[in-house]
Amino acid sequence: MTRSDEVYEFYVGEGVTLSGATIRIEGTARIDGTMDGTIKAGHLIVGTDGKLKGDISAGTADILGQVEQTLSVSSLLNIKSSGLVQGSVLYGELQCEKGGRIVGELSTNAYDPVETKVVSITDD
């Protein structure tokens, strides 16, 4: 649930399903419902009940819900304890709370944007 004083340039509320959309904004996008598509945002928030699938890119991201497919975050990717990220992930910096999960291919551009470092992680 969102606080009433928070402002988002793009918002998918609880109980809302958006499919096949292409969204590009410089500000903040928050997903508390379900979205399948392409999104590029300055800052991305996926709420606890949010589900986001597709080609996703952001400057920074806070993941409390589920993200699937391709996630590219140029700066800080913050996965909270309830967060689950599945697929191919590229990030500048990574912060993952205890309980947060990443399943898939993980790469960083933090040290050398040309040569990325790849690690495969599975949920066994």
Tab-separated table of C-alpha atoms in Angstrom:
chain	number	residue	atom	x	y	z
A	1	MET	CA	0.000	0.000	0.000
A	2	THR	CA	1.236	3.477	-0.807
A	3	ARG	CA	1.318	6.509	1.460
A	4	SER	CA	-1.027	9.314	0.419
A	5	ASP	CA	1.823	11.862	0.196
A	6	GLU	CA	3.877	9.832	-2.303
A	7	VAL	CA	3.777	10.982	-5.926
A	8	TYR	CA	4.551	8.751	-8.906
A	9	GLU	CA	4.694	9.669	-12.564
A	10	PHE	CA	3.390	6.161	-13.363
A	11	TYR	CA	1.422	3.862	-11.057
A	12	VAL	CA	-0.204	0.432	-11.422
A	13	GLY	CA	-2.414	-0.066	-8.379
A	14	GLU	CA	-3.332	-3.197	-6.467
A	15	GLY	CA	-5.811	-5.343	-8.394
A	16	VAL	CA	-4.865	-3.716	-11.731
A	17	THR	CA	-3.378	-5.771	-14.602
A	18	LEU	CA	-1.571	-4.038	-17.476
A	19	SER	CA	-0.340	-6.159	-20.381
A	20	GLY	CA	1.668	-5.294	-23.490
A	21	ALA	CA	2.456	-1.722	-22.430
A	22	THR	CA	5.591	0.247	-23.246
A	23	ILE	CA	6.306	2.931	-20.646
A	24	ARG	CA	9.165	5.436	-20.638
A	25	ILE	CA	9.404	8.080	-17.911
A	26	GLU	CA	12.198	10.027	-16.272
A	27	GLY	CA	10.554	10.018	-12.841
A	28	THR	CA	9.288	7.297	-10.505
A	29	ALA	CA	7.159	4.314	-11.499
A	30	ARG	CA	5.460	2.158	-8.862
A	31	ILE	CA	3.930	-1.253	-9.537
A	32	ASP	CA	1.584	-2.648	-6.873
A	33	GLY	CA	-0.523	-4.638	-9.346
A	34	THR	CA	0.578	-6.778	-12.309
A	35	MET	CA	2.369	-5.494	-15.404
A	36	ASP	CA	3.766	-7.338	-18.412
A	37	GLY	CA	5.641	-5.196	-20.919
A	38	THR	CA	8.522	-2.781	-21.324
A	39	ILE	CA	9.297	-0.080	-18.804
A	40	LYS	CA	12.111	2.442	-18.521
A	41	ALA	CA	12.056	4.724	-15.473
A	42	GLY	CA	14.354	6.940	-13.476
A	43	HIS	CA	13.343	5.111	-10.298
A	44	LEU	CA	11.326	1.900	-10.089
A	45	ILE	CA	9.432	0.583	-7.082
A	46	VAL	CA	7.774	-2.845	-7.175
A	47	GLY	CA	5.538	-3.113	-4.105
A	48	THR	CA	5.161	-6.230	-1.959
A	49	ASP	CA	2.199	-7.528	-4.005
A	50	GLY	CA	3.547	-6.163	-7.305
A	51	LYS	CA	4.458	-8.432	-10.216
A	52	LEU	CA	6.458	-7.033	-13.129
A	53	LYS	CA	7.525	-9.079	-16.150
A	54	GLY	CA	9.318	-7.921	-19.292
A	55	ASP	CA	12.195	-5.733	-20.387
A	56	ILE	CA	12.789	-3.435	-17.433
A	57	SER	CA	15.378	-0.700	-17.006
A	58	ALA	CA	15.812	1.995	-14.389
A	59	GLY	CA	18.365	4.300	-12.858
A	60	THR	CA	17.578	2.923	-9.389
A	61	ALA	CA	15.116	0.294	-8.160
A	62	ASP	CA	13.527	-0.931	-4.934
A	63	ILE	CA	12.114	-4.445	-5.310
A	64	LEU	CA	9.691	-5.671	-2.645
A	65	GLY	CA	7.614	-7.899	-4.959
A	66	GLN	CA	8.403	-10.025	-8.021
A	67	VAL	CA	10.333	-9.102	-11.172
A	68	GLU	CA	10.870	-11.504	-14.092
A	69	GLN	CA	12.765	-11.554	-17.376
A	70	THR	CA	15.315	-8.740	-17.939
A	71	LEU	CA	16.189	-6.111	-15.323
A	72	SER	CA	18.851	-3.471	-15.939
A	73	VAL	CA	19.566	-0.923	-13.181
A	74	SER	CA	22.365	1.537	-13.908
A	75	SER	CA	22.902	2.562	-10.274
A	76	LEU	CA	21.524	0.951	-7.074
A	77	LEU	CA	19.353	-2.172	-7.202
A	78	ASN	CA	17.839	-2.663	-3.750
A	79	ILE	CA	16.103	-6.002	-3.185
A	80	LYS	CA	14.101	-6.022	0.032
A	81	SER	CA	13.483	-9.122	2.177
A	82	SER	CA	10.200	-9.896	0.352
A	83	GLY	CA	11.697	-9.319	-3.122
A	84	LEU	CA	12.236	-11.935	-5.830
A	85	VAL	CA	14.072	-11.229	-9.081
A	86	GLN	CA	14.186	-13.943	-11.760
A	87	GLY	CA	16.016	-13.716	-15.080
A	88	SER	CA	18.883	-11.646	-16.410
A	89	VAL	CA	19.990	-8.837	-14.075
A	90	LEU	CA	22.484	-6.043	-14.791
A	91	TYR	CA	23.224	-3.558	-12.005
A	92	GLY	CA	25.642	-0.835	-10.936
A	93	GLU	CA	25.399	-1.515	-7.193
A	94	LEU	CA	23.478	-4.260	-5.415
A	95	GLN	CA	21.912	-4.311	-1.969
A	96	CYS	CA	19.927	-7.392	-0.981
A	97	GLU	CA	18.286	-7.778	2.411
A	98	LYS	CA	18.175	-11.158	4.162
A	99	GLY	CA	15.308	-13.091	2.561
A	100	GLY	CA	15.524	-11.268	-0.776
A	101	ARG	CA	16.180	-13.628	-3.696
A	102	ILE	CA	17.794	-13.493	-7.128
A	103	VAL	CA	17.452	-16.447	-9.502
A	104	GLY	CA	19.232	-16.254	-12.850
A	105	GLU	CA	22.179	-14.476	-14.425
A	106	LEU	CA	23.665	-11.596	-12.477
A	107	SER	CA	26.083	-9.054	-14.014
A	108	THR	CA	27.575	-5.809	-12.777
A	109	ASN	CA	28.693	-2.736	-14.687
A	110	ALA	CA	30.078	-1.067	-11.534
A	111	TYR	CA	33.769	-1.503	-12.202
A	112	ASP	CA	34.088	-1.667	-15.969
A	113	PRO	CA	31.085	-0.805	-18.136
A	114	VAL	CA	32.639	-2.541	-21.156
A	115	GLU	CA	33.610	-5.828	-19.509
A	116	THR	CA	30.836	-7.116	-17.248
A	117	LYS	CA	31.278	-9.820	-14.662
A	118	VAL	CA	28.751	-12.654	-14.837
A	119	VAL	CA	27.632	-14.983	-12.067
A	120	SER	CA	24.886	-17.594	-12.355
A	121	ILE	CA	22.653	-18.049	-9.307
A	122	THR	CA	20.007	-20.708	-8.842
A	123	ASP	CA	17.326	-21.177	-6.198
A	124	ASP	CA	18.136	-24.666	-4.906
